[in-house]
CSV table of N, CA and C in Angstrom, one decimal:
chain,number,residue,atom,x,y,z
A,1275,CYS,N,272.0,-70.7,-54.8
A,1275,CYS,CA,272.5,-70.2,-53.9
A,1275,CYS,C,272.7,-68.8,-53.8
A,1276,GLU,N,272.3,-68.1,-52.8
A,1276,GLU,CA,272.2,-66.6,-52.8
A,1276,GLU,C,273.6,-65.9,-53.4
A,1277,LEU,N,274.8,-66.2,-53.0
A,1277,LEU,CA,276.1,-65.7,-53.8
A,1277,LEU,C,276.0,-66.0,-55.2
A,1278,LEU,N,275.5,-67.2,-55.5
A,1278,LEU,CA,275.5,-67.5,-57.3
A,1278,LEU,C,274.7,-66.3,-57.8
A,1279,GLU,N,273.2,-66.0,-57.1
A,1279,GLU,CA,272.2,-65.2,-57.8
A,1279,GLU,C,273.0,-63.8,-57.8
A,1280,SER,N,273.6,-63.4,-56.6
A,1280,SER,CA,273.9,-62.0,-56.8
A,1280,SER,C,275.2,-62.1,-57.7
A,1281,GLY,N,275.7,-63.0,-58.1
A,1281,GLY,CA,277.3,-62.5,-59.0
A,1281,GLY,C,278.1,-62.6,-58.0
A,1282,GLY,N,278.3,-62.8,-56.6
A,1282,GLY,CA,279.1,-62.6,-55.9
A,1282,GLY,C,279.0,-61.0,-55.1
A,1283,ALA,N,278.2,-60.1,-55.6
A,1283,ALA,CA,277.9,-58.9,-54.7
A,1283,ALA,C,278.4,-59.0,-53.3
A,1284,GLY,N,279.2,-58.4,-52.6
A,1284,GLY,CA,279.5,-58.1,-51.3
A,1284,GLY,C,280.7,-59.2,-51.1
A,1285,LEU,N,281.3,-59.2,-51.9
A,1285,LEU,CA,282.5,-60.0,-51.8
A,1285,LEU,C,283.8,-59.2,-52.1
A,1286,GLY,N,283.5,-57.8,-52.2
A,1286,GLY,CA,284.4,-57.1,-52.6
A,1286,GLY,C,285.7,-57.3,-51.8
A,1287,PRO,N,286.9,-56.7,-52.1
A,1287,PRO,CA,288.1,-56.6,-51.1
A,1287,PRO,C,288.1,-56.1,-50.2
A,1288,GLY,N,288.6,-56.8,-48.9
A,1288,GLY,CA,288.6,-56.0,-47.7
A,1288,GLY,C,287.3,-55.8,-46.6
A,1289,THR,N,286.4,-56.6,-47.4
A,1289,THR,CA,285.0,-56.7,-46.9
A,1289,THR,C,284.8,-57.7,-46.0
A,1290,ARG,N,284.5,-57.6,-44.6
A,1290,ARG,CA,284.4,-58.9,-44.0
A,1290,ARG,C,283.8,-60.2,-44.1
A,1291,LEU,N,282.9,-60.1,-45.4
A,1291,LEU,CA,282.6,-61.3,-46.2
A,1291,LEU,C,283.7,-61.6,-46.7
A,1292,GLU,N,284.4,-61.1,-47.6
A,1292,GLU,CA,285.7,-61.6,-48.0
A,1292,GLU,C,286.5,-62.4,-47.3
A,1293,ALA,N,286.8,-61.4,-46.0
A,1293,ALA,CA,287.9,-62.1,-45.0
A,1293,ALA,C,287.4,-63.5,-44.8
A,1294,ASP,N,286.2,-63.6,-44.0
A,1294,ASP,CA,285.7,-65.0,-43.8
A,1294,ASP,C,285.5,-66.0,-44.7
A,1295,LEU,N,285.2,-65.7,-46.1
A,1295,LEU,CA,285.1,-66.8,-46.8
A,1295,LEU,C,286.8,-67.5,-47.3
A,1296,ALA,N,287.8,-66.6,-47.4
A,1296,ALA,CA,288.7,-66.7,-47.6
A,1296,ALA,C,289.4,-67.8,-46.3
A,1297,ASP,N,288.9,-67.0,-45.2
A,1297,ASP,CA,289.4,-68.4,-44.1
A,1297,ASP,C,288.4,-69.7,-43.9
A,1298,ALA,N,287.3,-69.2,-44.2
A,1298,ALA,CA,286.6,-70.8,-44.3
A,1298,ALA,C,287.1,-71.7,-45.9
A,1299,LEU,N,287.7,-71.2,-46.5
A,1299,LEU,CA,288.0,-71.5,-47.8
A,1299,LEU,C,289.6,-72.3,-47.4
A,1300,GLY,N,290.5,-71.3,-46.6
A,1300,GLY,CA,291.4,-72.3,-46.2
A,1300,GLY,C,291.6,-73.4,-45.7
A,1301,ARG,N,290.8,-73.0,-44.9
A,1301,ARG,CA,290.3,-74.4,-43.9
A,1301,ARG,C,289.9,-75.3,-44.4
A,1302,LEU,N,289.0,-75.7,-45.1
A,1302,LEU,CA,288.4,-76.6,-45.9
A,1302,LEU,C,289.1,-77.1,-46.8
A,1303,LEU,N,290.0,-76.4,-47.6
A,1303,LEU,CA,291.0,-76.6,-48.3
A,1303,LEU,C,292.1,-77.4,-47.6
A,1304,ALA,N,292.4,-77.4,-46.6
A,1304,ALA,CA,293.7,-77.9,-45.6
A,1304,ALA,C,292.8,-79.4,-45.5
A,1305,ARG,N,291.8,-79.9,-45.2
A,1305,ARG,CA,291.1,-80.6,-44.3
A,1305,ARG,C,291.0,-81.3,-45.8
A,1306,ALA,N,290.7,-81.0,-47.1
A,1306,ALA,CA,290.4,-81.8,-48.0
A,1306,ALA,C,291.9,-82.5,-48.3
A,1307,GLN,N,292.9,-81.3,-48.3
A,1307,GLN,CA,294.1,-81.7,-48.8
A,1307,GLN,C,294.8,-82.9,-47.8
A,1308,ARG,N,294.6,-83.0,-46.4
A,1308,ARG,CA,294.9,-83.9,-45.6
A,1308,ARG,C,294.2,-85.1,-45.7
A,1309,ALA,N,293.2,-85.0,-46.5
A,1309,ALA,CA,292.3,-86.3,-46.7
A,1309,ALA,C,292.8,-87.1,-48.1
A,1310,GLY,N,293.6,-86.3,-48.8
A,1310,GLY,CA,293.9,-86.7,-50.0
A,1310,GLY,C,293.3,-86.4,-51.6
A,1311,ALA,N,291.9,-85.8,-51.0
A,1311,ALA,CA,290.9,-85.5,-51.9
A,1311,ALA,C,291.3,-84.4,-52.8
A,1312,VAL,N,291.7,-83.5,-52.9
A,1312,VAL,CA,292.4,-82.3,-53.2
A,1312,VAL,C,293.8,-82.4,-53.5
A,1313,ARG,N,294.2,-81.9,-54.9
A,1313,ARG,CA,295.4,-81.9,-54.8
A,1313,ARG,C,296.2,-80.4,-53.9
A,1314,ARG,N,297.6,-81.5,-53.8
A,1314,ARG,CA,298.3,-80.6,-52.9
A,1314,ARG,C,299.0,-79.3,-53.0
A,1315,ASP,N,299.1,-78.8,-54.6
A,1315,ASP,CA,299.4,-77.7,-55.2
A,1315,ASP,C,298.7,-76.7,-55.1
A,1316,LEU,N,297.5,-76.5,-54.6
A,1316,LEU,CA,296.4,-75.5,-54.8
A,1316,LEU,C,296.5,-74.8,-53.2
A,1317,SER,N,296.4,-73.4,-53.2
A,1317,SER,CA,296.4,-72.9,-52.1
A,1317,SER,C,295.2,-72.2,-52.1
A,1318,GLY,N,295.0,-71.5,-50.1
A,1318,GLY,CA,293.6,-71.0,-50.3
A,1318,GLY,C,293.2,-69.7,-51.4
A,1319,ALA,N,294.1,-68.9,-51.7
A,1319,ALA,CA,294.3,-68.1,-52.9
A,1319,ALA,C,293.4,-68.6,-54.0
A,1320,ASP,N,294.1,-69.6,-54.0
A,1320,ASP,CA,293.9,-70.4,-55.8
A,1320,ASP,C,292.4,-70.9,-55.6
A,1321,VAL,N,292.1,-71.3,-54.5
A,1321,VAL,CA,290.7,-71.7,-54.6
A,1321,VAL,C,289.6,-70.3,-54.6
A,1322,HIS,N,290.0,-69.3,-54.2
A,1322,HIS,CA,289.0,-68.4,-53.7
A,1322,HIS,C,289.2,-67.4,-55.3
A,1323,ASP,N,290.1,-67.6,-56.1
A,1323,ASP,CA,290.3,-67.0,-57.5
A,1323,ASP,C,289.3,-68.1,-58.1
A,1324,LEU,N,289.4,-69.6,-58.1
A,1324,LEU,CA,288.8,-70.3,-59.2
A,1324,LEU,C,287.3,-70.3,-58.7
A,1325,LEU,N,286.9,-70.0,-57.4
A,1325,LEU,CA,285.4,-69.7,-56.8
A,1325,LEU,C,284.9,-68.1,-57.5
A,1326,ARG,N,285.5,-67.7,-57.6
A,1326,ARG,CA,285.7,-66.1,-57.9
A,1326,ARG,C,284.9,-66.3,-59.6
A,1327,GLY,N,285.8,-66.9,-60.1
A,1327,GLY,CA,285.8,-67.0,-61.7
A,1327,GLY,C,284.6,-68.1,-62.2
A,1328,CYS,N,284.4,-68.9,-61.3
A,1328,CYS,CA,283.0,-69.9,-61.5
A,1328,CYS,C,281.9,-68.9,-61.5
A,1329,LEU,N,281.9,-68.0,-60.1
A,1329,LEU,CA,280.7,-67.1,-60.2
A,1329,LEU,C,280.4,-66.2,-61.4
A,1330,VAL,N,281.3,-65.5,-62.3
A,1330,VAL,CA,281.4,-65.0,-63.2
A,1330,VAL,C,281.1,-65.8,-64.0
A,1331,ALA,N,281.4,-67.4,-64.6
A,1331,ALA,CA,280.6,-68.2,-65.6
A,1331,ALA,C,279.5,-68.6,-65.3
A,1332,GLU,N,279.0,-68.7,-64.5
A,1332,GLU,CA,277.8,-69.1,-64.0
A,1332,GLU,C,277.1,-68.2,-64.4
A,1333,ARG,N,277.1,-66.8,-64.3
A,1333,ARG,CA,276.1,-65.6,-64.5
A,1333,ARG,C,276.1,-65.7,-66.0
A,1334,ARG,N,277.3,-66.0,-66.5
A,1334,ARG,CA,277.4,-65.4,-68.3
A,1334,ARG,C,277.0,-66.8,-69.0
A,1335,SER,N,277.3,-68.0,-68.2
A,1335,SER,CA,276.5,-69.3,-69.0
A,1335,SER,C,274.9,-69.4,-68.8
A,1336,ARG,N,274.5,-69.4,-67.4
A,1336,ARG,CA,273.1,-69.1,-67.4
A,1336,ARG,C,271.9,-68.5,-68.3
A,1337,ALA,N,272.3,-67.2,-69.2
A,1337,ALA,CA,271.9,-66.5,-70.2
A,1337,ALA,C,272.0,-67.8,-71.8
A,1338,ARG,N,272.8,-68.5,-71.4
A,1338,ARG,CA,272.4,-69.9,-72.5
A,1338,ARG,C,271.8,-70.8,-72.2
A,1339,GLY,N,271.2,-70.8,-71.0
A,1339,GLY,CA,270.7,-72.1,-70.4
A,1339,GLY,C,271.6,-73.2,-69.7
A,1340,VAL,N,272.8,-73.0,-69.6
A,1340,VAL,CA,273.4,-73.6,-69.1
A,1340,VAL,C,274.0,-73.4,-67.4
A,1341,THR,N,273.6,-74.3,-66.7
A,1341,THR,CA,274.5,-74.0,-65.6
A,1341,THR,C,275.0,-75.1,-64.5
A,1342,GLY,N,276.2,-74.8,-63.9
A,1342,GLY,CA,277.1,-75.6,-63.3
A,1342,GLY,C,278.1,-76.1,-63.8
A,1343,ARG,N,278.3,-76.0,-65.5
A,1343,ARG,CA,279.7,-76.7,-66.0
A,1343,ARG,C,281.0,-75.9,-65.7
A,1344,ALA,N,280.9,-74.7,-65.6
A,1344,ALA,CA,282.3,-74.5,-64.7
A,1344,ALA,C,282.8,-75.2,-63.8
A,1345,ALA,N,281.8,-74.9,-62.8
A,1345,ALA,CA,281.9,-75.3,-61.3
A,1345,ALA,C,282.5,-76.8,-61.5
A,1346,ALA,N,281.8,-77.8,-62.7
A,1346,ALA,CA,281.7,-79.0,-62.4
A,1346,ALA,C,283.7,-79.3,-63.1
A,1347,VAL,N,283.6,-78.6,-64.0
A,1347,VAL,CA,285.2,-78.6,-64.9
A,1347,VAL,C,286.4,-78.3,-63.6
A,1348,VAL,N,286.1,-77.0,-62.7
A,1348,VAL,CA,286.9,-76.7,-61.6
A,1348,VAL,C,287.3,-77.7,-60.6
A,1349,CYS,N,286.2,-78.5,-60.4
A,1349,CYS,CA,286.1,-79.4,-59.3
A,1349,CYS,C,286.9,-80.7,-59.6
A,1350,ASP,N,286.5,-80.9,-60.9
A,1350,ASP,CA,287.6,-81.9,-61.6
A,1350,ASP,C,288.7,-81.8,-61.4
A,1351,GLY,N,289.2,-80.7,-62.2
A,1351,GLY,CA,290.8,-80.2,-62.0
A,1351,GLY,C,291.5,-80.1,-60.5
A,1352,MET,N,290.2,-80.1,-59.4
A,1352,MET,CA,291.2,-79.6,-58.4
A,1352,MET,C,291.5,-81.0,-57.9
A,1353,ARG,N,290.4,-81.9,-58.3
A,1353,ARG,CA,290.8,-83.6,-57.2
A,1353,ARG,C,292.5,-83.8,-57.5
A,1354,ALA,N,292.5,-84.7,-56.2
A,1354,ALA,CA,293.7,-85.3,-56.1
A,1354,ALA,C,293.9,-86.1,-57.5
A,1355,THR,N,295.0,-86.9,-57.6
A,1355,THR,CA,295.3,-88.0,-59.1
A,1355,THR,C,296.1,-88.7,-58.5
A,1356,ALA,N,296.0,-90.2,-58.6
A,1356,ALA,CA,297.1,-90.4,-57.8
A,1356,ALA,C,298.7,-90.7,-58.9
A,1357,ASP,N,299.4,-90.6,-58.5
A,1357,ASP,CA,300.9,-90.2,-58.7
A,1357,ASP,C,301.5,-91.5,-59.1
């Protein structure tokens, strides 16, 4: 993904890309929550922060030859669980 390759370049606060991403994440999150696939206590801002953290983790872990681990852990933690 170009976003991962760039380390999130172009996603600075106040940019159009940042606003578009936040909007898209909010819509996707709402759909996933309605479907019962994602925890209901997450906000769009939470997901946005987690995504940015994964970008940093991916860049750092790639040097160790590990890819995708942070994203997998975050995705597992976002899944809805049976109450």
